[in-house]
PDB file of C-alpha atoms in Angstrom:
ATOM      1  CA  MET A 109       6.905  25.638  -0.289  1.00 80.00           C
ATOM      2  CA  SER A 110       9.351  23.075   0.173  1.00 88.00           C
ATOM      3  CA  ILE A 111      11.738  20.786  -2.874  1.00 89.00           C
ATOM      4  CA  PRO A 112      10.148  17.858  -1.136  1.00 89.00           C
ATOM      5  CA  GLU A 113       6.164  19.941  -0.966  1.00 93.00           C
ATOM      6  CA  ILE A 114       6.419  20.119  -4.414  1.00 91.00           C
ATOM      7  CA  HIS A 115       8.242  17.527  -5.863  1.00 92.00           C
ATOM      8  CA  GLU A 116       4.629  16.412  -4.213  1.00 94.00           C
ATOM      9  CA  GLN A 117       2.576  18.510  -5.062  1.00 94.00           C
ATOM     10  CA  ALA A 118       3.874  17.658  -8.772  1.00 93.00           C
ATOM     11  CA  GLU A 119       3.487  13.765  -7.962  1.00 94.00           C
ATOM     12  CA  HIS A 120      -0.155  14.197  -6.741  1.00 95.00           C
ATOM     13  CA  LYS A 121      -1.316  16.139 -10.421  1.00 95.00           C
ATOM     14  CA  MET A 122       0.549  13.961 -12.200  1.00 94.00           C
ATOM     15  CA  LEU A 123      -1.218  10.932 -10.312  1.00 94.00           C
ATOM     16  CA  GLN A 124      -4.649  12.251 -11.439  1.00 94.00           C
ATOM     17  CA  SER A 125      -3.728  13.413 -15.068  1.00 93.00           C
ATOM     18  CA  LEU A 126      -2.669   9.133 -14.996  1.00 93.00           C
ATOM     19  CA  GLU A 127      -6.159   8.674 -13.820  1.00 93.00           C
ATOM     20  CA  SER A 128      -7.908  10.818 -16.250  1.00 91.00           C
ATOM     21  CA  PHE A 129      -6.455   9.529 -18.896  1.00 91.00           C
ATOM     22  CA  LYS A 130      -7.343   5.800 -17.322  1.00 90.00           C
ATOM     23  CA  HIS A 131     -10.636   6.871 -17.208  1.00 86.00           C
ATOM     24  CA  GLY A 132     -10.859   9.100 -20.608  1.00 85.00           C
ATOM     25  CA  LEU A 133      -9.654   5.007 -22.339  1.00 83.00           C
ATOM     26  CA  THR A 134     -12.491   2.759 -19.716  1.00 79.00           C
ATOM     27  CA  LYS A 135     -14.958   4.961 -22.837  1.00 73.00           C
ATOM     28  CA  ILE A 136     -13.465   4.169 -25.666  1.00 76.00           C
ATOM     29  CA  ARG A 137     -14.748   0.746 -26.884  1.00 68.00           C
ATOM     30  CA  THR A 138     -13.771  -2.287 -27.311  1.00 67.00           C
ATOM     31  CA  GLY A 139     -14.570  -5.624 -28.721  1.00 65.00           C
ATOM     32  CA  ARG A 140     -15.572  -6.632 -26.398  1.00 68.00           C
ATOM     33  CA  PRO A 141     -19.099  -5.181 -24.469  1.00 74.00           C
ATOM     34  CA  SER A 142     -18.470  -3.473 -21.290  1.00 76.00           C
ATOM     35  CA  PRO A 143     -20.994  -2.246 -18.416  1.00 80.00           C
ATOM     36  CA  GLN A 144     -18.518   1.146 -17.899  1.00 78.00           C
ATOM     37  CA  LEU A 145     -19.417   2.018 -21.038  1.00 78.00           C
ATOM     38  CA  LEU A 146     -22.366   3.502 -20.264  1.00 82.00           C
ATOM     39  CA  ASP A 147     -21.298   5.074 -17.784  1.00 79.00           C
ATOM     40  CA  THR A 148     -21.413   8.669 -19.698  1.00 79.00           C
ATOM     41  CA  VAL A 149     -25.036   7.660 -19.706  1.00 87.00           C
ATOM     42  CA  HIS A 150     -27.324  10.176 -18.021  1.00 89.00           C
ATOM     43  CA  VAL A 151     -31.109   9.098 -17.239  1.00 91.00           C
ATOM     44  CA  GLU A 152     -33.863  12.461 -16.046  1.00 88.00           C
ATOM     45  CA  TYR A 153     -35.304  10.190 -12.860  1.00 86.00           C
ATOM     46  CA  TYR A 154     -37.328  13.270 -10.943  1.00 85.00           C
ATOM     47  CA  GLY A 155     -36.573  15.693 -12.280  1.00 86.00           C
ATOM     48  CA  ALA A 156     -32.982  15.572 -11.787  1.00 89.00           C
ATOM     49  CA  MET A 157     -30.320  14.547 -14.429  1.00 89.00           C
ATOM     50  CA  LEU A 158     -28.913  10.775 -13.028  1.00 89.00           C
ATOM     51  CA  PRO A 159     -26.509   8.368 -14.616  1.00 89.00           C
ATOM     52  CA  LEU A 160     -27.909   4.559 -15.853  1.00 88.00           C
ATOM     53  CA  SER A 161     -25.461   2.678 -12.946  1.00 88.00           C
ATOM     54  CA  GLN A 162     -27.941   4.596  -9.964  1.00 89.00           C
ATOM     55  CA  VAL A 163     -31.781   3.905 -11.575  1.00 90.00           C
ATOM     56  CA  ALA A 164     -30.275   0.490 -13.139  1.00 91.00           C
ATOM     57  CA  ASN A 165     -29.112  -2.623 -13.063  1.00 92.00           C
ATOM     58  CA  LEU A 166     -25.881  -2.715 -14.920  1.00 91.00           C
ATOM     59  CA  SER A 167     -25.044  -7.157 -16.606  1.00 90.00           C
ATOM     60  CA  LEU A 168     -23.278  -8.676 -19.422  1.00 88.00           C
ATOM     61  CA  LEU A 169     -25.464 -11.065 -20.717  1.00 86.00           C
ATOM     62  CA  ASP A 170     -23.072 -12.556 -23.616  1.00 84.00           C
ATOM     63  CA  ALA A 171     -20.181 -11.313 -25.158  1.00 78.00           C
ATOM     64  CA  ARG A 172     -22.047  -9.789 -27.186  1.00 81.00           C
ATOM     65  CA  THR A 173     -25.123  -7.698 -24.986  1.00 87.00           C
ATOM     66  CA  ILE A 174     -25.263  -5.047 -22.312  1.00 89.00           C
ATOM     67  CA  GLY A 175     -28.747  -5.611 -20.200  1.00 92.00           C
ATOM     68  CA  VAL A 176     -30.149  -3.317 -18.890  1.00 92.00           C
ATOM     69  CA  ALA A 177     -32.685  -3.759 -15.325  1.00 92.00           C
ATOM     70  CA  PRO A 178     -34.337  -1.028 -14.283  1.00 92.00           C
ATOM     71  CA  TRP A 179     -35.767  -0.116 -11.007  1.00 89.00           C
ATOM     72  CA  GLU A 180     -38.339   1.176 -10.860  1.00 89.00           C
ATOM     73  CA  LYS A 181     -41.224  -0.405 -14.070  1.00 83.00           C
ATOM     74  CA  GLY A 182     -41.799   3.154 -15.566  1.00 82.00           C
ATOM     75  CA  MET A 183     -38.437   4.641 -16.203  1.00 87.00           C
ATOM     76  CA  GLY A 184     -37.460   1.846 -19.500  1.00 88.00           C
ATOM     77  CA  ALA A 185     -38.538   4.119 -22.169  1.00 87.00           C
ATOM     78  CA  LYS A 186     -36.435   6.516 -20.118  1.00 89.00           C
ATOM     79  CA  ILE A 187     -33.145   4.803 -20.325  1.00 90.00           C
ATOM     80  CA  GLU A 188     -33.919   3.315 -23.720  1.00 90.00           C
ATOM     81  CA  LYS A 189     -34.127   6.587 -24.925  1.00 89.00           C
ATOM     82  CA  ALA A 190     -31.043   7.831 -23.669  1.00 89.00           C
ATOM     83  CA  ILE A 191     -28.374   5.051 -24.771  1.00 88.00           C
ATOM     84  CA  ARG A 192     -30.560   5.840 -28.322  1.00 88.00           C
ATOM     85  CA  GLU A 193     -29.663   9.675 -27.937  1.00 87.00           C
ATOM     86  CA  SER A 194     -25.783   9.208 -26.500  1.00 80.00           C
ATOM     87  CA  ASP A 195     -23.633   9.704 -28.859  1.00 70.00           C
ATOM     88  CA  LEU A 196     -21.788   6.098 -28.805  1.00 72.00           C
ATOM     89  CA  GLY A 197     -23.864   4.467 -31.223  1.00 73.00           C
ATOM     90  CA  LEU A 198     -26.382   1.623 -29.284  1.00 82.00           C
ATOM     91  CA  ASN A 199     -29.344   0.653 -30.542  1.00 87.00           C
ATOM     92  CA  PRO A 200     -30.980  -0.562 -26.633  1.00 90.00           C
ATOM     93  CA  SER A 201     -34.070  -2.573 -27.789  1.00 89.00           C
ATOM     94  CA  SER A 202     -36.788  -3.736 -25.047  1.00 88.00           C
ATOM     95  CA  GLN A 203     -37.385  -7.464 -23.671  1.00 86.00           C
ATOM     96  CA  GLY A 204     -40.115  -7.425 -20.882  1.00 81.00           C
ATOM     97  CA  ASP A 205     -38.287  -5.635 -17.915  1.00 84.00           C
ATOM     98  CA  LEU A 206     -34.721  -5.904 -19.677  1.00 91.00           C
ATOM     99  CA  ILE A 207     -33.063  -3.738 -22.249  1.00 91.00           C
ATOM    100  CA  ARG A 208     -30.849  -5.249 -24.257  1.00 91.00           C
ATOM    101  CA  VAL A 209     -27.795  -3.311 -25.848  1.00 89.00           C
ATOM    102  CA  PRO A 210     -26.493  -5.066 -28.505  1.00 88.00           C
ATOM    103  CA  MET A 211     -23.117  -4.303 -29.479  1.00 81.00           C
ATOM    104  CA  PRO A 212     -22.157  -3.809 -33.326  1.00 77.00           C
ATOM    105  CA  ALA A 213     -19.741  -6.047 -34.839  1.00 76.00           C
ATOM    106  CA  MET A 214     -16.126  -3.751 -35.469  1.00 75.00           C
ATOM    107  CA  THR A 215     -15.173  -3.046 -38.351  1.00 79.00           C
ATOM    108  CA  GLU A 216     -10.664  -3.064 -39.010  1.00 83.00           C
ATOM    109  CA  GLU A 217     -11.403   0.857 -39.656  1.00 82.00           C
ATOM    110  CA  ARG A 218     -12.860   1.574 -37.117  1.00 77.00           C
ATOM    111  CA  ARG A 219     -10.673  -0.407 -34.998  1.00 83.00           C
ATOM    112  CA  LYS A 220      -7.643   1.782 -36.314  1.00 85.00           C
ATOM    113  CA  GLU A 221      -9.266   4.661 -36.270  1.00 82.00           C
ATOM    114  CA  LEU A 222     -10.018   4.237 -32.692  1.00 83.00           C
ATOM    115  CA  THR A 223      -6.524   2.652 -31.609  1.00 87.00           C
ATOM    116  CA  LYS A 224      -5.316   7.061 -33.444  1.00 88.00           C
ATOM    117  CA  VAL A 225      -7.909   7.920 -30.702  1.00 85.00           C
ATOM    118  CA  VAL A 226      -6.232   6.327 -28.162  1.00 89.00           C
ATOM    119  CA  ARG A 227      -2.662   7.915 -29.324  1.00 91.00           C
ATOM    120  CA  ASN A 228      -3.380  10.822 -29.544  1.00 90.00           C
ATOM    121  CA  ASP A 229      -5.124  10.705 -25.989  1.00 90.00           C
ATOM    122  CA  GLY A 230      -1.559   9.292 -25.016  1.00 93.00           C
ATOM    123  CA  GLU A 231      -0.268  11.838 -26.213  1.00 94.00           C
ATOM    124  CA  ALA A 232      -2.528  14.992 -24.725  1.00 93.00           C
ATOM    125  CA  ALA A 233      -2.082  13.054 -21.157  1.00 94.00           C
ATOM    126  CA  LYS A 234       1.796  13.369 -21.793  1.00 95.00           C
ATOM    127  CA  ILE A 235       1.915  16.976 -22.105  1.00 95.00           C
ATOM    128  CA  ALA A 236      -0.053  17.070 -19.212  1.00 95.00           C
ATOM    129  CA  ILE A 237       2.494  15.139 -17.135  1.00 95.00           C
ATOM    130  CA  ARG A 238       5.391  17.634 -18.871  1.00 96.00           C
ATOM    131  CA  ASN A 239       3.714  21.087 -18.269  1.00 96.00           C
ATOM    132  CA  LEU A 240       3.607  19.531 -14.373  1.00 95.00           C
ATOM    133  CA  ARG A 241       7.249  18.975 -14.705  1.00 95.00           C
ATOM    134  CA  ARG A 242       7.351  22.064 -15.811  1.00 96.00           C
ATOM    135  CA  ASP A 243       6.060  23.220 -13.018  1.00 95.00           C
ATOM    136  CA  ALA A 244       7.614  22.161 -10.825  1.00 94.00           C
ATOM    137  CA  ASN A 245      11.456  23.040 -12.277  1.00 94.00           C
ATOM    138  CA  ASP A 246      10.422  26.291 -12.518  1.00 94.00           C
ATOM    139  CA  ALA A 247       8.500  26.686  -9.281  1.00 93.00           C
ATOM    140  CA  VAL A 248      12.009  24.411  -7.728  1.00 92.00           C
ATOM    141  CA  LYS A 249      14.186  27.677 -10.496  1.00 93.00           C
ATOM    142  CA  LYS A 250      12.391  30.115  -7.893  1.00 92.00           C
ATOM    143  CA  LEU A 251      13.526  28.754  -4.403  1.00 91.00           C
ATOM    144  CA  VAL A 252      16.929  29.015  -5.371  1.00 90.00           C
ATOM    145  CA  LYS A 253      16.449  32.612  -6.758  1.00 91.00           C
ATOM    146  CA  GLU A 254      15.290  33.850  -4.019  1.00 91.00           C
ATOM    147  CA  LYS A 255      18.409  31.776  -1.709  1.00 89.00           C
ATOM    148  CA  LEU A 256      15.902  29.682  -0.253  1.00 88.00           C
ATOM    149  CA  ALA A 257      17.851  26.701  -1.603  1.00 88.00           C
ATOM    150  CA  SER A 258      21.072  26.408  -2.894  1.00 89.00           C
ATOM    151  CA  GLU A 259      21.631  25.256  -6.555  1.00 89.00           C
ATOM    152  CA  ASP A 260      22.648  21.327  -5.944  1.00 91.00           C
ATOM    153  CA  ASP A 261      19.026  20.995  -3.947  1.00 90.00           C
ATOM    154  CA  GLU A 262      17.849  22.244  -7.377  1.00 91.00           C
ATOM    155  CA  ARG A 263      19.876  19.488  -9.309  1.00 94.00           C
ATOM    156  CA  ARG A 264      19.169  16.965  -7.154  1.00 94.00           C
ATOM    157  CA  ALA A 265      14.991  18.136  -6.995  1.00 92.00           C
ATOM    158  CA  GLN A 266      15.213  18.219 -11.681  1.00 93.00           C
ATOM    159  CA  ASP A 267      16.825  14.950 -11.089  1.00 94.00           C
ATOM    160  CA  ASP A 268      13.799  13.420  -8.839  1.00 94.00           C
ATOM    161  CA  VAL A 269      10.847  14.995 -11.227  1.00 94.00           C
ATOM    162  CA  GLN A 270      12.641  14.103 -13.973  1.00 95.00           C
ATOM    163  CA  LYS A 271      12.478  10.407 -12.849  1.00 95.00           C
ATOM    164  CA  LEU A 272       8.741  10.641 -11.484  1.00 95.00           C
ATOM    165  CA  THR A 273       8.135  12.394 -14.898  1.00 95.00           C
ATOM    166  CA  ASP A 274       9.549   9.455 -16.571  1.00 95.00           C
ATOM    167  CA  ARG A 275       8.044   6.589 -14.353  1.00 95.00           C
ATOM    168  CA  MET A 276       4.325   8.204 -15.562  1.00 95.00           C
ATOM    169  CA  ILE A 277       4.794   8.520 -19.520  1.00 96.00           C
ATOM    170  CA  ASN A 278       5.988   5.072 -19.443  1.00 96.00           C
ATOM    171  CA  GLU A 279       3.242   4.338 -17.215  1.00 95.00           C
ATOM    172  CA  VAL A 280       0.551   6.344 -20.295  1.00 95.00           C
ATOM    173  CA  ASP A 281       2.383   4.188 -22.590  1.00 95.00           C
ATOM    174  CA  ARG A 282       1.939   0.966 -21.064  1.00 95.00           C
ATOM    175  CA  LEU A 283      -2.434   1.700 -21.131  1.00 94.00           C
ATOM    176  CA  VAL A 284      -1.942   3.103 -24.697  1.00 94.00           C
ATOM    177  CA  ALA A 285      -0.525  -0.319 -25.248  1.00 93.00           C
ATOM    178  CA  ALA A 286      -2.355  -2.129 -23.624  1.00 90.00           C
ATOM    179  CA  LYS A 287      -5.250  -0.387 -24.805  1.00 89.00           C
ATOM    180  CA  GLU A 288      -4.445  -0.939 -28.409  1.00 89.00           C
ATOM    181  CA  GLN A 289      -4.209  -4.980 -28.466  1.00 88.00           C
ATOM    182  CA  ASP A 290      -7.883  -4.986 -26.302  1.00 83.00           C
ATOM    183  CA  ILE A 291      -9.283  -3.332 -29.511  1.00 82.00           C
ATOM    184  CA  MET A 292      -6.840  -4.463 -32.349  1.00 80.00           C
ATOM    185  CA  ALA A 293      -7.927  -7.447 -30.870  1.00 76.00           C
ATOM    186  CA  VAL A 294     -10.284 -10.087 -32.828  1.00 59.00           C
TER     187      VAL A 294
END
């Protein structure tokens, strides 16, 4: 493996860690409802567990309510049960073919708790990125040890990996700050 391949692989894995962190942030509820909040809910559909978005249309009805419109008539009760039993703490109610999912107002204490969760998730993402930096630097050192790269190449490669790491960590910090601001906004 060459130094450019090591750098490319490290960048790819760091971007994957960043995407995973971004995806995790969408599950953390802010004061505003979002249909993505229900992405983790799965419903039994003819013996298979499917994501809610594959059996119903999700939309915002108003500033505090998500609407779930099942595509099949008989799915309403199953969807309502799946939402109620999820770990999201939501209490849906049926109105004919439409299921209304009101979002409870968040207390100040809950908001502070969620910001701690966001910070912890951000720190975990940073640790993953730093571990990838270490792995890339170790791979470069191995090339130098095997006389496949010079020490100058090693220093340049480590500088490049460090710049990449700094960029990714700054992005994580930016995402954490934006999510905290979103959570604390009343």
